Amino acid sequence: MPDIAVFYGDAMRYGKDWPQRRKQRLEIDGYRCVVCKRGADEIRLEVHHLTYARLGNEDVQHDLMTVCAECHATHFTDQNRWERFQKRLPPSPDK
């Protein structure tokens, strides 16, 4: 069970439906990091926001992705790394 203070903080930031959206994204990605393919049984998984444009009302299919804590810290800490990774993602249906 998640730490209640962390859970409460996420709900305040991302909206009351965040736990359900987070779970949906984890299920879509098969509880595996989309970068390194490691699973929840190997490493802690996180759900990364590709955009904050709809924060609190994220489109689970297009605004979120599952990454492990290690890849999250490695690939999404500066804009250049994010731009390089984004080129490998399928295009959003909004475009």
mmCIF file with all atom_site columns, C-alpha atoms in Angstrom:
data_model
loop_
_atom_site.group_PDB
_atom_site.id
_atom_site.type_symbol
_atom_site.label_atom_id
_atom_site.label_alt_id
_atom_site.label_comp_id
_atom_site.label_asym_id
_atom_site.label_entity_id
_atom_site.label_seq_id
_atom_site.pdbx_PDB_ins_code
_atom_site.Cartn_x
_atom_site.Cartn_y
_atom_site.Cartn_z
_atom_site.occupancy
_atom_site.B_iso_or_equiv
_atom_site.pdbx_formal_charge
_atom_site.auth_seq_id
_atom_site.auth_comp_id
_atom_site.auth_asym_id
_atom_site.auth_atom_id
_atom_site.pdbx_PDB_model_num
ATOM 1  C CA . MET A 1 1  ? 0.000  0.000  0.000   1.00 0.00 ? 1  MET A CA 1
ATOM 2  C CA . PRO A 1 2  ? 1.398  3.445  -0.906  1.00 0.00 ? 2  PRO A CA 1
ATOM 3  C CA . ASP A 1 3  ? 2.435  5.913  1.751   1.00 0.00 ? 3  ASP A CA 1
ATOM 4  C CA . ILE A 1 4  ? -0.732 7.907  2.510   1.00 0.00 ? 4  ILE A CA 1
ATOM 5  C CA . ALA A 1 5  ? 1.079  11.258 2.399   1.00 0.00 ? 5  ALA A CA 1
ATOM 6  C CA . VAL A 1 6  ? 2.484  10.475 -1.046  1.00 0.00 ? 6  VAL A CA 1
ATOM 7  C CA . PHE A 1 7  ? -0.886 9.206  -2.264  1.00 0.00 ? 7  PHE A CA 1
ATOM 8  C CA . TYR A 1 8  ? -2.663 12.278 -0.905  1.00 0.00 ? 8  TYR A CA 1
ATOM 9  C CA . GLY A 1 9  ? -0.102 14.545 -2.564  1.00 0.00 ? 9  GLY A CA 1
ATOM 10 C CA . ASP A 1 10 ? -0.554 12.828 -5.939  1.00 0.00 ? 10 ASP A CA 1
ATOM 11 C CA . ALA A 1 11 ? -4.333 13.066 -5.662  1.00 0.00 ? 11 ALA A CA 1
ATOM 12 C CA . MET A 1 12 ? -4.061 16.779 -4.879  1.00 0.00 ? 12 MET A CA 1
ATOM 13 C CA . ARG A 1 13 ? -1.765 17.371 -7.861  1.00 0.00 ? 13 ARG A CA 1
ATOM 14 C CA . TYR A 1 14 ? -3.333 15.063 -10.427 1.00 0.00 ? 14 TYR A CA 1
ATOM 15 C CA . GLY A 1 15 ? -6.988 14.930 -9.350  1.00 0.00 ? 15 GLY A CA 1
ATOM 16 C CA . LYS A 1 16 ? -9.065 12.466 -7.396  1.00 0.00 ? 16 LYS A CA 1
ATOM 17 C CA . ASP A 1 17 ? -9.221 10.005 -10.319 1.00 0.00 ? 17 ASP A CA 1
ATOM 18 C CA . TRP A 1 18 ? -5.427 9.759  -10.572 1.00 0.00 ? 18 TRP A CA 1
ATOM 19 C CA . PRO A 1 19 ? -5.164 6.314  -8.929  1.00 0.00 ? 19 PRO A CA 1
ATOM 20 C CA . GLN A 1 20 ? -7.559 4.875  -11.536 1.00 0.00 ? 20 GLN A CA 1
ATOM 21 C CA . ARG A 1 21 ? -5.789 6.561  -14.477 1.00 0.00 ? 21 ARG A CA 1
ATOM 22 C CA . ARG A 1 22 ? -2.416 5.430  -13.146 1.00 0.00 ? 22 ARG A CA 1
ATOM 23 C CA . LYS A 1 23 ? -3.652 1.845  -12.833 1.00 0.00 ? 23 LYS A CA 1
ATOM 24 C CA . GLN A 1 24 ? -5.108 1.960  -16.374 1.00 0.00 ? 24 GLN A CA 1
ATOM 25 C CA . ARG A 1 25 ? -1.756 3.068  -17.805 1.00 0.00 ? 25 ARG A CA 1
ATOM 26 C CA . LEU A 1 26 ? 0.119  0.370  -15.896 1.00 0.00 ? 26 LEU A CA 1
ATOM 27 C CA . GLU A 1 27 ? -2.330 -2.219 -17.258 1.00 0.00 ? 27 GLU A CA 1
ATOM 28 C CA . ILE A 1 28 ? -2.009 -0.905 -20.836 1.00 0.00 ? 28 ILE A CA 1
ATOM 29 C CA . ASP A 1 29 ? 1.777  -1.253 -20.631 1.00 0.00 ? 29 ASP A CA 1
ATOM 30 C CA . GLY A 1 30 ? 1.533  -4.692 -19.027 1.00 0.00 ? 30 GLY A CA 1
ATOM 31 C CA . TYR A 1 31 ? 3.143  -3.459 -15.795 1.00 0.00 ? 31 TYR A CA 1
ATOM 32 C CA . ARG A 1 32 ? 6.426  -3.018 -17.700 1.00 0.00 ? 32 ARG A CA 1
ATOM 33 C CA . CYS A 1 33 ? 8.661  -0.028 -18.338 1.00 0.00 ? 33 CYS A CA 1
ATOM 34 C CA . VAL A 1 34 ? 8.199  1.045  -21.967 1.00 0.00 ? 34 VAL A CA 1
ATOM 35 C CA . VAL A 1 35 ? 11.890 1.980  -22.171 1.00 0.00 ? 35 VAL A CA 1
ATOM 36 C CA . CYS A 1 36 ? 13.806 -0.972 -20.692 1.00 0.00 ? 36 CYS A CA 1
ATOM 37 C CA . LYS A 1 37 ? 10.929 -3.503 -20.524 1.00 0.00 ? 37 LYS A CA 1
ATOM 38 C CA . ARG A 1 38 ? 11.580 -4.426 -16.876 1.00 0.00 ? 38 ARG A CA 1
ATOM 39 C CA . GLY A 1 39 ? 8.484  -5.383 -14.917 1.00 0.00 ? 39 GLY A CA 1
ATOM 40 C CA . ALA A 1 40 ? 6.960  -4.517 -11.574 1.00 0.00 ? 40 ALA A CA 1
ATOM 41 C CA . ASP A 1 41 ? 8.467  -7.695 -10.148 1.00 0.00 ? 41 ASP A CA 1
ATOM 42 C CA . GLU A 1 42 ? 11.968 -6.334 -10.900 1.00 0.00 ? 42 GLU A CA 1
ATOM 43 C CA . ILE A 1 43 ? 11.810 -2.596 -10.203 1.00 0.00 ? 43 ILE A CA 1
ATOM 44 C CA . ARG A 1 44 ? 9.472  0.154  -8.979  1.00 0.00 ? 44 ARG A CA 1
ATOM 45 C CA . LEU A 1 45 ? 7.264  1.468  -11.781 1.00 0.00 ? 45 LEU A CA 1
ATOM 46 C CA . GLU A 1 46 ? 6.095  5.044  -12.183 1.00 0.00 ? 46 GLU A CA 1
ATOM 47 C CA . VAL A 1 47 ? 3.660  6.695  -14.561 1.00 0.00 ? 47 VAL A CA 1
ATOM 48 C CA . HIS A 1 48 ? 5.235  9.591  -16.452 1.00 0.00 ? 48 HIS A CA 1
ATOM 49 C CA . HIS A 1 49 ? 3.268  12.517 -17.890 1.00 0.00 ? 49 HIS A CA 1
ATOM 50 C CA . LEU A 1 50 ? 4.186  13.119 -21.528 1.00 0.00 ? 50 LEU A CA 1
ATOM 51 C CA . THR A 1 51 ? 2.399  16.456 -21.257 1.00 0.00 ? 51 THR A CA 1
ATOM 52 C CA . TYR A 1 52 ? 0.909  18.484 -18.447 1.00 0.00 ? 52 TYR A CA 1
ATOM 53 C CA . ALA A 1 53 ? -1.585 20.195 -20.771 1.00 0.00 ? 53 ALA A CA 1
ATOM 54 C CA . ARG A 1 54 ? -4.508 18.185 -19.359 1.00 0.00 ? 54 ARG A CA 1
ATOM 55 C CA . LEU A 1 55 ? -3.164 17.720 -15.841 1.00 0.00 ? 55 LEU A CA 1
ATOM 56 C CA . GLY A 1 56 ? -5.917 16.265 -13.686 1.00 0.00 ? 56 GLY A CA 1
ATOM 57 C CA . ASN A 1 57 ? -7.822 15.137 -16.780 1.00 0.00 ? 57 ASN A CA 1
ATOM 58 C CA . GLU A 1 58 ? -5.144 13.142 -18.585 1.00 0.00 ? 58 GLU A CA 1
ATOM 59 C CA . ASP A 1 59 ? -5.884 11.047 -21.642 1.00 0.00 ? 59 ASP A CA 1
ATOM 60 C CA . VAL A 1 60 ? -4.585 7.696  -20.427 1.00 0.00 ? 60 VAL A CA 1
ATOM 61 C CA . GLN A 1 61 ? -3.695 6.535  -23.956 1.00 0.00 ? 61 GLN A CA 1
ATOM 62 C CA . HIS A 1 62 ? -1.765 9.609  -25.086 1.00 0.00 ? 62 HIS A CA 1
ATOM 63 C CA . ASP A 1 63 ? -0.651 11.664 -22.074 1.00 0.00 ? 63 ASP A CA 1
ATOM 64 C CA . LEU A 1 64 ? 0.891  8.965  -19.873 1.00 0.00 ? 64 LEU A CA 1
ATOM 65 C CA . MET A 1 65 ? 3.468  6.188  -20.069 1.00 0.00 ? 65 MET A CA 1
ATOM 66 C CA . THR A 1 66 ? 4.846  3.585  -17.681 1.00 0.00 ? 66 THR A CA 1
ATOM 67 C CA . VAL A 1 67 ? 8.529  3.858  -16.843 1.00 0.00 ? 67 VAL A CA 1
ATOM 68 C CA . CYS A 1 68 ? 10.676 2.358  -14.118 1.00 0.00 ? 68 CYS A CA 1
ATOM 69 C CA . ALA A 1 69 ? 12.176 4.701  -11.550 1.00 0.00 ? 69 ALA A CA 1
ATOM 70 C CA . GLU A 1 70 ? 15.633 4.290  -13.087 1.00 0.00 ? 70 GLU A CA 1
ATOM 71 C CA . CYS A 1 71 ? 14.549 5.151  -16.657 1.00 0.00 ? 71 CYS A CA 1
ATOM 72 C CA . HIS A 1 72 ? 12.378 7.969  -15.351 1.00 0.00 ? 72 HIS A CA 1
ATOM 73 C CA . ALA A 1 73 ? 15.392 9.571  -13.700 1.00 0.00 ? 73 ALA A CA 1
ATOM 74 C CA . THR A 1 74 ? 17.720 8.849  -16.632 1.00 0.00 ? 74 THR A CA 1
ATOM 75 C CA . HIS A 1 75 ? 15.608 9.770  -19.649 1.00 0.00 ? 75 HIS A CA 1
ATOM 76 C CA . PHE A 1 76 ? 13.302 12.471 -18.387 1.00 0.00 ? 76 PHE A CA 1
ATOM 77 C CA . THR A 1 77 ? 15.481 14.790 -16.340 1.00 0.00 ? 77 THR A CA 1
ATOM 78 C CA . ASP A 1 78 ? 16.343 17.296 -19.041 1.00 0.00 ? 78 ASP A CA 1
ATOM 79 C CA . GLN A 1 79 ? 14.661 18.527 -22.206 1.00 0.00 ? 79 GLN A CA 1
ATOM 80 C CA . ASN A 1 80 ? 17.269 17.179 -24.636 1.00 0.00 ? 80 ASN A CA 1
ATOM 81 C CA . ARG A 1 81 ? 16.887 13.613 -23.425 1.00 0.00 ? 81 ARG A CA 1
ATOM 82 C CA . TRP A 1 82 ? 13.105 13.932 -23.579 1.00 0.00 ? 82 TRP A CA 1
ATOM 83 C CA . GLU A 1 83 ? 13.189 15.261 -27.153 1.00 0.00 ? 83 GLU A CA 1
ATOM 84 C CA . ARG A 1 84 ? 15.434 12.391 -28.275 1.00 0.00 ? 84 ARG A CA 1
ATOM 85 C CA . PHE A 1 85 ? 13.133 9.829  -26.682 1.00 0.00 ? 85 PHE A CA 1
ATOM 86 C CA . GLN A 1 86 ? 9.959  11.491 -28.000 1.00 0.00 ? 86 GLN A CA 1
ATOM 87 C CA . LYS A 1 87 ? 11.099 10.968 -31.588 1.00 0.00 ? 87 LYS A CA 1
ATOM 88 C CA . ARG A 1 88 ? 10.798 7.216  -30.976 1.00 0.00 ? 88 ARG A CA 1
ATOM 89 C CA . LEU A 1 89 ? 7.163  7.406  -29.782 1.00 0.00 ? 89 LEU A CA 1
ATOM 90 C CA . PRO A 1 90 ? 4.205  6.791  -32.127 1.00 0.00 ? 90 PRO A CA 1
ATOM 91 C CA . PRO A 1 91 ? 2.473  10.010 -33.217 1.00 0.00 ? 91 PRO A CA 1
ATOM 92 C CA . SER A 1 92 ? -0.381 11.304 -31.099 1.00 0.00 ? 92 SER A CA 1
ATOM 93 C CA . PRO A 1 93 ? -3.815 11.150 -32.758 1.00 0.00 ? 93 PRO A CA 1
ATOM 94 C CA . ASP A 1 94 ? -4.136 14.899 -32.025 1.00 0.00 ? 94 ASP A CA 1
ATOM 95 C CA . LYS A 1 95 ? -1.539 15.608 -34.749 1.00 0.00 ? 95 LYS A CA 1
#
